[in-house]
Amino acid sequence: MQLYSFFNSSTSYRVRIALAIKGLAYDYQGVNIRIGDQLTEEHIARNPSKGVPVLILDDGQRLTQSMAILDYLERTYPTPALLPDDPQLRTRVLEVANVIACDMHAINNLRSLGYLKNVLEISDKDKKVWYQHWVNQGLTAVETLLERHGVGPFCFGDQPTLADCCLVPQVANSIRFGCSMSDFPNVMAVYETCQQQAAFQEAEPQRQPDFIE
């Protein structure tokens, strides 16, 4: 398989975590979304949404959208499982994953922040306020869900799930943007647990071939 990825992309990061947990090998192809590599005709042919990640399978099929890729990996390589069999617990995992993937990332990704700055011409200060507001809203929801239903040391038990794959990149980016994490002890406890695991370490941005200081 080939993974078209950017080291600091949280969507790419969550897929890298899942690939590492499942022990799947792939060739890394860097796409520098900071300078517009995702807007080239070559990349748009791979991904009409003009983003990363893109996973190209051994038969040449191209998969886009991180949550769809994660679903494919789970169904095709079911062990170790990232989604529990129990229907209610499975839904709890998906609740947390979708708060992060849908409510938070969609309005705080590079494309959205670029529109705020380059088209609406808001200041860097106001852009940061925007980012931190939505991080606070989203992580407050995640913190509440973990407090109510989480059983640790990962989000939902003794093994990482899809929720952990989504949580770690979001927390890493939130810290990078200077967000205060003091109100989210459950979130941070899970984050620290994950940081000690080899699969999560393998997927870290600074360990990727296209890492930029």
PDB file of N, CA and C in Angstrom, residues 112-172:
ATOM      1  N   SER A 112      -9.821  25.493   6.226  1.00  0.00           N
ATOM      2  CA  SER A 112     -10.717  26.453   6.881  1.00  0.00           C
ATOM      3  C   SER A 112      -9.942  27.650   7.424  1.00  0.00           C
ATOM      4  N   LEU A 113      -8.817  27.374   8.069  1.00  0.00           N
ATOM      5  CA  LEU A 113      -8.014  28.466   8.627  1.00  0.00           C
ATOM      6  C   LEU A 113      -7.443  29.341   7.518  1.00  0.00           C
ATOM      7  N   GLY A 114      -7.087  28.731   6.397  1.00  0.00           N
ATOM      8  CA  GLY A 114      -6.594  29.503   5.268  1.00  0.00           C
ATOM      9  C   GLY A 114      -7.651  30.420   4.694  1.00  0.00           C
ATOM     10  N   TYR A 115      -8.888  29.964   4.655  1.00  0.00           N
ATOM     11  CA  TYR A 115      -9.984  30.803   4.157  1.00  0.00           C
ATOM     12  C   TYR A 115     -10.214  31.994   5.081  1.00  0.00           C
ATOM     13  N   LEU A 116     -10.170  31.723   6.392  1.00  0.00           N
ATOM     14  CA  LEU A 116     -10.334  32.812   7.350  1.00  0.00           C
ATOM     15  C   LEU A 116      -9.281  33.897   7.138  1.00  0.00           C
ATOM     16  N   LYS A 117      -8.051  33.470   6.924  1.00  0.00           N
ATOM     17  CA  LYS A 117      -6.949  34.428   6.812  1.00  0.00           C
ATOM     18  C   LYS A 117      -6.864  35.064   5.431  1.00  0.00           C
ATOM     19  N   ASN A 118      -6.940  34.258   4.384  1.00  0.00           N
ATOM     20  CA  ASN A 118      -6.643  34.749   3.042  1.00  0.00           C
ATOM     21  C   ASN A 118      -7.837  35.361   2.326  1.00  0.00           C
ATOM     22  N   VAL A 119      -9.041  34.914   2.651  1.00  0.00           N
ATOM     23  CA  VAL A 119     -10.235  35.431   1.984  1.00  0.00           C
ATOM     24  C   VAL A 119     -10.972  36.431   2.880  1.00  0.00           C
ATOM     25  N   LEU A 120     -11.242  36.038   4.117  1.00  0.00           N
ATOM     26  CA  LEU A 120     -11.937  36.936   5.037  1.00  0.00           C
ATOM     27  C   LEU A 120     -10.993  37.932   5.703  1.00  0.00           C
ATOM     28  N   GLU A 121      -9.693  37.658   5.563  1.00  0.00           N
ATOM     29  CA  GLU A 121      -8.636  38.576   6.011  1.00  0.00           C
ATOM     30  C   GLU A 121      -8.691  38.882   7.509  1.00  0.00           C
ATOM     31  N   ILE A 122      -8.979  37.868   8.296  1.00  0.00           N
ATOM     32  CA  ILE A 122      -8.917  38.071   9.737  1.00  0.00           C
ATOM     33  C   ILE A 122      -7.460  37.983  10.180  1.00  0.00           C
ATOM     34  N   SER A 123      -7.157  38.561  11.308  1.00  0.00           N
ATOM     35  CA  SER A 123      -5.781  38.593  11.792  1.00  0.00           C
ATOM     36  C   SER A 123      -5.367  37.227  12.327  1.00  0.00           C
ATOM     37  N   ASP A 124      -4.051  37.029  12.445  1.00  0.00           N
ATOM     38  CA  ASP A 124      -3.545  35.796  13.040  1.00  0.00           C
ATOM     39  C   ASP A 124      -4.062  35.627  14.464  1.00  0.00           C
ATOM     40  N   LYS A 125      -4.183  36.753  15.176  1.00  0.00           N
ATOM     41  CA  LYS A 125      -4.693  36.700  16.546  1.00  0.00           C
ATOM     42  C   LYS A 125      -6.126  36.194  16.572  1.00  0.00           C
ATOM     43  N   ASP A 126      -6.967  36.742  15.684  1.00  0.00           N
ATOM     44  CA  ASP A 126      -8.364  36.311  15.655  1.00  0.00           C
ATOM     45  C   ASP A 126      -8.501  34.880  15.155  1.00  0.00           C
ATOM     46  N   LYS A 127      -7.628  34.484  14.233  1.00  0.00           N
ATOM     47  CA  LYS A 127      -7.647  33.097  13.755  1.00  0.00           C
ATOM     48  C   LYS A 127      -7.345  32.144  14.911  1.00  0.00           C
ATOM     49  N   LYS A 128      -6.403  32.525  15.752  1.00  0.00           N
ATOM     50  CA  LYS A 128      -6.060  31.693  16.908  1.00  0.00           C
ATOM     51  C   LYS A 128      -7.218  31.628  17.892  1.00  0.00           C
ATOM     52  N   VAL A 129      -7.902  32.754  18.074  1.00  0.00           N
ATOM     53  CA  VAL A 129      -9.085  32.774  18.946  1.00  0.00           C
ATOM     54  C   VAL A 129     -10.140  31.819  18.407  1.00  0.00           C
ATOM     55  N   TRP A 130     -10.373  31.854  17.088  1.00  0.00           N
ATOM     56  CA  TRP A 130     -11.315  30.943  16.441  1.00  0.00           C
ATOM     57  C   TRP A 130     -10.935  29.493  16.734  1.00  0.00           C
ATOM     58  N   TYR A 131      -9.675  29.152  16.484  1.00  0.00           N
ATOM     59  CA  TYR A 131      -9.211  27.785  16.671  1.00  0.00           C
ATOM     60  C   TYR A 131      -9.416  27.336  18.113  1.00  0.00           C
ATOM     61  N   GLN A 132      -8.985  28.169  19.041  1.00  0.00           N
ATOM     62  CA  GLN A 132      -9.058  27.792  20.449  1.00  0.00           C
ATOM     63  C   GLN A 132     -10.498  27.673  20.931  1.00  0.00           C
ATOM     64  N   HIS A 133     -11.394  28.495  20.400  1.00  0.00           N
ATOM     65  CA  HIS A 133     -12.812  28.411  20.777  1.00  0.00           C
ATOM     66  C   HIS A 133     -13.376  27.036  20.426  1.00  0.00           C
ATOM     67  N   TRP A 134     -13.131  26.598  19.184  1.00  0.00           N
ATOM     68  CA  TRP A 134     -13.723  25.338  18.756  1.00  0.00           C
ATOM     69  C   TRP A 134     -13.035  24.137  19.386  1.00  0.00           C
ATOM     70  N   VAL A 135     -11.753  24.272  19.705  1.00  0.00           N
ATOM     71  CA  VAL A 135     -11.079  23.216  20.466  1.00  0.00           C
ATOM     72  C   VAL A 135     -11.720  23.092  21.839  1.00  0.00           C
ATOM     73  N   ASN A 136     -11.940  24.206  22.495  1.00  0.00           N
ATOM     74  CA  ASN A 136     -12.547  24.169  23.824  1.00  0.00           C
ATOM     75  C   ASN A 136     -13.942  23.545  23.780  1.00  0.00           C
ATOM     76  N   GLN A 137     -14.740  23.945  22.780  1.00  0.00           N
ATOM     77  CA  GLN A 137     -16.082  23.379  22.648  1.00  0.00           C
ATOM     78  C   GLN A 137     -16.016  21.862  22.437  1.00  0.00           C
ATOM     79  N   GLY A 138     -15.166  21.430  21.523  1.00  0.00           N
ATOM     80  CA  GLY A 138     -15.098  20.009  21.197  1.00  0.00           C
ATOM     81  C   GLY A 138     -14.520  19.167  22.309  1.00  0.00           C
ATOM     82  N   LEU A 139     -13.418  19.629  22.897  1.00  0.00           N
ATOM     83  CA  LEU A 139     -12.798  18.828  23.953  1.00  0.00           C
ATOM     84  C   LEU A 139     -13.635  18.825  25.230  1.00  0.00           C
ATOM     85  N   THR A 140     -14.432  19.856  25.442  1.00  0.00           N
ATOM     86  CA  THR A 140     -15.375  19.826  26.566  1.00  0.00           C
ATOM     87  C   THR A 140     -16.363  18.681  26.389  1.00  0.00           C
ATOM     88  N   ALA A 141     -16.838  18.501  25.155  1.00  0.00           N
ATOM     89  CA  ALA A 141     -17.748  17.386  24.873  1.00  0.00           C
ATOM     90  C   ALA A 141     -17.045  16.047  25.047  1.00  0.00           C
ATOM     91  N   VAL A 142     -15.828  15.933  24.523  1.00  0.00           N
ATOM     92  CA  VAL A 142     -15.079  14.679  24.655  1.00  0.00           C
ATOM     93  C   VAL A 142     -14.802  14.371  26.128  1.00  0.00           C
ATOM     94  N   GLU A 143     -14.386  15.380  26.872  1.00  0.00           N
ATOM     95  CA  GLU A 143     -14.114  15.197  28.303  1.00  0.00           C
ATOM     96  C   GLU A 143     -15.351  14.677  29.030  1.00  0.00           C
ATOM     97  N   THR A 144     -16.508  15.232  28.713  1.00  0.00           N
ATOM     98  CA  THR A 144     -17.761  14.803  29.348  1.00  0.00           C
ATOM     99  C   THR A 144     -18.088  13.360  28.977  1.00  0.00           C
ATOM    100  N   LEU A 145     -17.923  13.011  27.704  1.00  0.00           N
ATOM    101  CA  LEU A 145     -18.200  11.640  27.273  1.00  0.00           C
ATOM    102  C   LEU A 145     -17.263  10.645  27.947  1.00  0.00           C
ATOM    103  N   LEU A 146     -16.000  11.010  28.092  1.00  0.00           N
ATOM    104  CA  LEU A 146     -15.055  10.119  28.771  1.00  0.00           C
ATOM    105  C   LEU A 146     -15.379  10.002  30.256  1.00  0.00           C
ATOM    106  N   GLU A 147     -15.792  11.100  30.859  1.00  0.00           N
ATOM    107  CA  GLU A 147     -16.155  11.066  32.280  1.00  0.00           C
ATOM    108  C   GLU A 147     -17.362  10.167  32.508  1.00  0.00           C
ATOM    109  N   ARG A 148     -18.311  10.211  31.581  1.00  0.00           N
ATOM    110  CA  ARG A 148     -19.535   9.423  31.736  1.00  0.00           C
ATOM    111  C   ARG A 148     -19.348   7.953  31.371  1.00  0.00           C
ATOM    112  N   HIS A 149     -18.576   7.705  30.308  1.00  0.00           N
ATOM    113  CA  HIS A 149     -18.559   6.358  29.744  1.00  0.00           C
ATOM    114  C   HIS A 149     -17.168   5.738  29.621  1.00  0.00           C
ATOM    115  N   GLY A 150     -16.119   6.535  29.748  1.00  0.00           N
ATOM    116  CA  GLY A 150     -14.779   6.017  29.577  1.00  0.00           C
ATOM    117  C   GLY A 150     -14.371   5.115  30.728  1.00  0.00           C
ATOM    118  N   VAL A 151     -13.550   4.114  30.413  1.00  0.00           N
ATOM    119  CA  VAL A 151     -13.118   3.179  31.451  1.00  0.00           C
ATOM    120  C   VAL A 151     -11.604   3.023  31.488  1.00  0.00           C
ATOM    121  N   GLY A 152     -10.859   3.769  30.668  1.00  0.00           N
ATOM    122  CA  GLY A 152      -9.406   3.854  30.697  1.00  0.00           C
ATOM    123  C   GLY A 152      -8.672   2.522  30.802  1.00  0.00           C
ATOM    124  N   PRO A 153      -7.346   2.547  30.634  1.00  0.00           N
ATOM    125  CA  PRO A 153      -6.487   3.720  30.490  1.00  0.00           C
ATOM    126  C   PRO A 153      -6.577   4.401  29.126  1.00  0.00           C
ATOM    127  N   PHE A 154      -7.117   3.679  28.118  1.00  0.00           N
ATOM    128  CA  PHE A 154      -7.428   4.310  26.848  1.00  0.00           C
ATOM    129  C   PHE A 154      -8.837   4.891  26.950  1.00  0.00           C
ATOM    130  N   CYS A 155      -9.369   5.379  25.868  1.00  0.00           N
ATOM    131  CA  CYS A 155     -10.689   6.005  25.953  1.00  0.00           C
ATOM    132  C   CYS A 155     -11.746   5.053  26.501  1.00  0.00           C
ATOM    133  N   PHE A 156     -11.712   3.806  26.000  1.00  0.00           N
ATOM    134  CA  PHE A 156     -12.749   2.860  26.384  1.00  0.00           C
ATOM    135  C   PHE A 156     -12.165   1.473  26.642  1.00  0.00           C
ATOM    136  N   GLY A 157     -11.277   1.403  27.602  1.00  0.00           N
ATOM    137  CA  GLY A 157     -10.777   0.101  27.992  1.00  0.00           C
ATOM    138  C   GLY A 157      -9.275  -0.023  27.966  1.00  0.00           C
ATOM    139  N   ASP A 158      -8.820  -1.272  27.910  1.00  0.00           N
ATOM    140  CA  ASP A 158      -7.393  -1.584  28.014  1.00  0.00           C
ATOM    141  C   ASP A 158      -6.684  -1.592  26.673  1.00  0.00           C
ATOM    142  N   GLN A 159      -7.426  -1.406  25.592  1.00  0.00           N
ATOM    143  CA  GLN A 159      -6.838  -1.397  24.260  1.00  0.00           C
ATOM    144  C   GLN A 159      -7.285  -0.143  23.507  1.00  0.00           C
ATOM    145  N   PRO A 160      -6.432   0.386  22.634  1.00  0.00           N
ATOM    146  CA  PRO A 160      -6.836   1.568  21.871  1.00  0.00           C
ATOM    147  C   PRO A 160      -7.946   1.258  20.892  1.00  0.00           C
ATOM    148  N   THR A 161      -8.768   2.240  20.658  1.00  0.00           N
ATOM    149  CA  THR A 161      -9.865   2.133  19.702  1.00  0.00           C
ATOM    150  C   THR A 161      -9.777   3.286  18.706  1.00  0.00           C
ATOM    151  N   LEU A 162     -10.763   3.345  17.840  1.00  0.00           N
ATOM    152  CA  LEU A 162     -10.845   4.441  16.879  1.00  0.00           C
ATOM    153  C   LEU A 162     -10.877   5.795  17.583  1.00  0.00           C
ATOM    154  N   ALA A 163     -11.464   5.832  18.766  1.00  0.00           N
ATOM    155  CA  ALA A 163     -11.515   7.081  19.532  1.00  0.00           C
ATOM    156  C   ALA A 163     -10.117   7.580  19.870  1.00  0.00           C
ATOM    157  N   ASP A 164      -9.244   6.682  20.265  1.00  0.00           N
ATOM    158  CA  ASP A 164      -7.862   7.052  20.589  1.00  0.00           C
ATOM    159  C   ASP A 164      -7.099   7.498  19.351  1.00  0.00           C
ATOM    160  N   CYS A 165      -7.364   6.830  18.213  1.00  0.00           N
ATOM    161  CA  CYS A 165      -6.714   7.221  16.953  1.00  0.00           C
ATOM    162  C   CYS A 165      -7.058   8.656  16.575  1.00  0.00           C
ATOM    163  N   CYS A 166      -8.257   9.085  16.899  1.00  0.00           N
ATOM    164  CA  CYS A 166      -8.682  10.453  16.589  1.00  0.00           C
ATOM    165  C   CYS A 166      -8.258  11.441  17.666  1.00  0.00           C
ATOM    166  N   LEU A 167      -8.275  11.008  18.919  1.00  0.00           N
ATOM    167  CA  LEU A 167      -7.987  11.914  20.029  1.00  0.00           C
ATOM    168  C   LEU A 167      -6.544  12.393  20.030  1.00  0.00           C
ATOM    169  N   VAL A 168      -5.610  11.498  19.823  1.00  0.00           N
ATOM    170  CA  VAL A 168      -4.192  11.868  19.944  1.00  0.00           C
ATOM    171  C   VAL A 168      -3.777  12.958  18.953  1.00  0.00           C
ATOM    172  N   PRO A 169      -4.095  12.837  17.654  1.00  0.00           N
ATOM    173  CA  PRO A 169      -3.724  13.927  16.744  1.00  0.00           C
ATOM    174  C   PRO A 169      -4.387  15.260  17.093  1.00  0.00           C
ATOM    175  N   GLN A 170      -5.644  15.204  17.556  1.00  0.00           N
ATOM    176  CA  GLN A 170      -6.321  16.444  17.906  1.00  0.00           C
ATOM    177  C   GLN A 170      -5.661  17.117  19.107  1.00  0.00           C
ATOM    178  N   VAL A 171      -5.318  16.347  20.107  1.00  0.00           N
ATOM    179  CA  VAL A 171      -4.647  16.919  21.274  1.00  0.00           C
ATOM    180  C   VAL A 171      -3.283  17.480  20.877  1.00  0.00           C
ATOM    181  N   ALA A 172      -2.547  16.750  20.050  1.00  0.00           N
ATOM    182  CA  ALA A 172      -1.228  17.220  19.620  1.00  0.00           C
ATOM    183  C   ALA A 172      -1.340  18.567  18.906  1.00  0.00           C
TER     184      ALA A 172
END
